[in-house]
Amino acid sequence: MSRVYGYARVSSTEQHLDRQIEALTAYGVEDRHIITDKLSGKSFDRPGYQTLKCQLLRSGDVLVVKELDRLGRDYEQIKAEWSDLRKMGVDIVVLDMPVLSTADKSDLEKLLIANIVFELLAYLSEKERIKIKTRQAEGIAVAKAKGVKMGRPKTSLPANFESEVRKWKAGEQTATATMQALNLKRTTFYKLVKEANIL
C-alpha cells in the first residue's frame, strides 16, 4: 500500500518548521509521516532526509514538499535526487509549484515534468551564479569608492633602488650584490626592475 510522506526543512535550529508542516498537513500528510531536518540545504547528507529516502520511501509512495528548495539548495544535487526518487518509483509533489508534481500522472507526463524540473534548475542555478557575480562586482565598486585598495599591495621601492640598479646595469656590481644591498628577494627584485624601467 502506497504512503504519502512529507518533508520539511529549515537551515538552522532557530528557524521554525510550522509553516511547512501546516501546508503538508493541509495536503493530507499524516503527522507521523512528516520528516524534518534543521540543517543547511547545501548537502543531502541530513539524518531526516536520509532516513526518509533510504528506509521509508518505497515504489508507489508520494513525497510532498512545500517548496522545491526545501529539498536542497544545490541545484545540481536536487536534479540528482529528483532522478533517484523517480528511479525508486516515488512520485513528488511540490505544493508551491503544482506543475512539477508527478503524482497521478502518466509516464510520458512524468518524463516531461522531469525535463521541466531539470531546465528550471539549470535556469535557477545560472541566475544564482549571475546574482553572486553581480553582488561581488557591486561590493568591489563600493569598496573602491570608499578608497579600499583591491588586489595585492604594491611593493614600494627602496630609497636607494635606482642608484643600486644603475650600478648593476653598468656592471659595477652583480645582481646578487644589488639584491643584498636593497634587501630584496630575487623575484621581487626583477619584478621591480621591470616595472621601474630604469635605463
Coordinates of C-alpha atoms in Angstrom, one line a residue:
M1 CA 0.0 0.0 0.0
S2 CA 1.5 3.4 -1.0
R3 CA 2.0 6.1 1.6
V4 CA 2.3 9.9 1.4
Y5 CA 5.3 11.3 3.2
G6 CA 6.1 15.0 3.8
Y7 CA 9.5 16.5 4.1
A8 CA 10.2 19.9 5.8
R9 CA 13.5 21.6 6.3
V10 CA 14.9 24.8 7.7
S11 CA 18.5 25.8 7.7
S12 CA 19.1 26.4 11.5
T13 CA 17.7 25.4 14.9
E14 CA 16.4 29.0 15.4
Q15 CA 14.1 28.8 12.4
H16 CA 10.6 27.3 12.6
L17 CA 9.0 24.4 10.6
D18 CA 5.4 25.4 11.4
R19 CA 4.5 27.0 8.1
Q20 CA 5.7 24.0 6.1
I21 CA 4.2 21.4 8.4
E22 CA 0.8 23.2 8.3
A23 CA 0.9 23.1 4.5
L24 CA 1.9 19.4 4.4
T25 CA -0.9 18.6 6.9
A26 CA -3.4 20.6 4.8
Y27 CA -2.4 18.5 1.8
G28 CA -3.3 15.3 3.8
V29 CA 0.1 14.1 5.1
E30 CA -0.3 12.5 8.5
D31 CA 1.8 13.9 11.3
R32 CA 3.7 10.7 11.8
H33 CA 4.7 10.7 8.1
I34 CA 6.3 14.1 8.2
I35 CA 10.0 14.0 8.4
T36 CA 12.0 17.1 9.3
D37 CA 15.6 18.5 9.4
K38 CA 17.0 21.7 10.8
L39 CA 20.2 21.7 8.7
S40 CA 21.6 23.6 5.7
G41 CA 20.4 22.6 2.3
K42 CA 23.9 22.6 0.8
S43 CA 24.1 18.8 1.2
F44 CA 21.6 15.9 1.2
D45 CA 23.5 14.2 4.0
R46 CA 20.9 15.1 6.6
P47 CA 19.6 12.5 9.0
G48 CA 15.9 13.1 8.4
Y49 CA 16.2 13.1 4.7
Q50 CA 18.5 10.0 4.6
T51 CA 16.0 8.1 6.8
L52 CA 13.2 9.1 4.5
K53 CA 15.0 8.1 1.3
C54 CA 16.9 5.0 2.4
Q55 CA 14.4 3.4 4.9
L56 CA 10.9 4.7 4.5
L57 CA 10.1 5.6 0.8
R58 CA 9.0 2.7 -1.4
S59 CA 7.9 2.5 -5.0
G60 CA 4.4 4.0 -5.4
D61 CA 4.9 6.3 -2.4
V62 CA 4.5 10.1 -2.7
L63 CA 6.9 12.6 -1.3
V64 CA 5.4 16.1 -0.6
V65 CA 7.5 19.3 -0.1
K66 CA 6.2 22.8 0.3
E67 CA 8.8 24.3 -2.0
L68 CA 11.5 22.9 -4.2
D69 CA 14.3 24.4 -2.2
R70 CA 13.2 22.6 0.9
L71 CA 14.7 19.5 -0.7
G72 CA 18.0 21.4 -1.0
R73 CA 19.9 24.5 -2.1
D74 CA 22.4 23.0 -4.6
Y75 CA 20.5 22.8 -7.9
E76 CA 22.8 20.1 -9.4
Q77 CA 22.2 17.9 -6.3
I78 CA 18.4 18.5 -6.5
K79 CA 18.5 17.2 -10.1
A80 CA 20.3 14.1 -9.0
E81 CA 17.9 13.5 -6.0
W82 CA 14.9 14.1 -8.2
S83 CA 16.2 11.5 -10.7
D84 CA 17.0 9.0 -7.8
L85 CA 13.5 9.3 -6.4
R86 CA 11.9 8.8 -9.8
K87 CA 14.0 5.7 -10.4
M88 CA 12.8 4.4 -7.0
G89 CA 9.2 4.8 -8.3
V90 CA 8.5 7.7 -5.8
D91 CA 6.2 10.5 -7.0
I92 CA 7.0 14.0 -6.0
V93 CA 4.5 16.8 -5.1
V94 CA 5.7 20.4 -4.8
L95 CA 2.9 22.4 -3.2
D96 CA 4.1 25.8 -4.3
M97 CA 4.6 24.6 -7.9
P98 CA 1.8 22.2 -8.8
V99 CA 3.1 21.9 -12.4
L100 CA 6.1 20.0 -11.1
S101 CA 4.0 17.4 -9.3
T102 CA 4.3 13.9 -10.7
A103 CA 1.6 12.2 -8.7
D104 CA -1.3 10.8 -10.7
K105 CA 0.5 11.5 -14.0
S106 CA 1.2 9.2 -16.9
D107 CA 4.8 8.0 -17.6
L108 CA 5.0 10.4 -20.5
E109 CA 3.9 13.3 -18.3
K110 CA 6.4 12.3 -15.6
L111 CA 9.2 12.4 -18.2
L112 CA 8.0 15.8 -19.4
I113 CA 7.9 17.1 -15.8
A114 CA 11.4 15.8 -15.1
N115 CA 12.7 17.7 -18.2
I116 CA 10.9 20.9 -17.0
V117 CA 12.5 20.4 -13.5
F118 CA 15.9 20.0 -14.9
E119 CA 15.6 23.0 -17.2
L120 CA 14.2 25.1 -14.3
L121 CA 17.0 24.1 -12.0
A122 CA 19.6 24.9 -14.7
Y123 CA 18.0 28.3 -15.2
L124 CA 17.9 29.0 -11.4
S125 CA 21.5 27.8 -11.0
E126 CA 22.7 30.2 -13.7
K127 CA 20.6 33.0 -12.3
E128 CA 22.2 32.4 -8.9
R129 CA 25.7 32.5 -10.4
I130 CA 24.9 35.8 -12.1
K131 CA 23.4 37.2 -8.9
I132 CA 26.6 36.2 -7.0
K133 CA 28.8 37.8 -9.6
T134 CA 26.7 41.0 -9.6
R135 CA 26.9 41.2 -5.8
Q136 CA 30.7 40.7 -5.9
A137 CA 31.1 43.4 -8.6
E138 CA 28.8 45.8 -6.6
G139 CA 30.8 45.1 -3.4
I140 CA 34.1 45.8 -5.2
A141 CA 32.7 49.0 -6.7
V142 CA 31.5 50.2 -3.2
A143 CA 34.9 49.3 -1.7
K144 CA 36.8 51.1 -4.4
A145 CA 34.6 54.2 -4.0
K146 CA 35.5 54.2 -0.3
G147 CA 39.2 54.1 -1.2
V148 CA 39.8 50.4 -0.3
K149 CA 42.7 49.1 -2.3
M150 CA 41.9 45.9 -4.2
G151 CA 44.4 43.1 -5.0
R152 CA 47.9 42.7 -3.7
P153 CA 49.5 45.7 -2.2
K154 CA 52.3 47.2 -4.4
T155 CA 55.8 46.8 -3.1
S156 CA 57.4 50.3 -2.5
L157 CA 60.8 50.9 -4.0
P158 CA 63.7 51.1 -1.5
A159 CA 65.2 54.7 -1.3
N160 CA 68.4 53.7 -2.9
F161 CA 66.8 51.4 -5.6
E162 CA 67.6 53.5 -8.7
S163 CA 71.3 54.1 -7.8
E164 CA 71.9 50.4 -6.9
V165 CA 70.2 49.2 -10.1
R166 CA 72.2 51.6 -12.2
K167 CA 75.5 50.2 -10.7
W168 CA 74.3 46.7 -11.5
K169 CA 73.4 47.7 -15.1
A170 CA 76.7 49.4 -15.5
G171 CA 78.5 46.2 -14.5
E172 CA 79.9 47.7 -11.3
Q173 CA 78.2 45.0 -9.1
T174 CA 76.5 41.7 -9.6
A175 CA 72.7 41.2 -9.4
T176 CA 73.1 39.2 -6.2
A177 CA 75.1 42.0 -4.6
T178 CA 72.4 44.5 -5.7
M179 CA 69.6 42.4 -4.2
Q180 CA 71.6 42.2 -0.9
A181 CA 72.1 45.9 -0.9
L182 CA 68.4 46.5 -1.5
N183 CA 67.3 43.7 0.8
L184 CA 65.1 42.2 -1.9
K185 CA 64.3 38.7 -2.9
R186 CA 65.2 37.6 -6.5
T187 CA 61.6 37.6 -7.9
T188 CA 60.7 40.9 -6.2
F189 CA 63.9 42.5 -7.5
Y190 CA 63.4 41.5 -11.1
K191 CA 59.7 42.5 -10.9
L192 CA 60.5 45.9 -9.6
V193 CA 63.3 46.4 -12.1
K194 CA 60.9 45.6 -14.9
E195 CA 58.2 47.9 -13.5
A196 CA 60.7 50.8 -12.9
N197 CA 62.1 50.5 -16.4
I198 CA 65.4 52.1 -15.4
L199 CA 67.8 52.6 -18.3

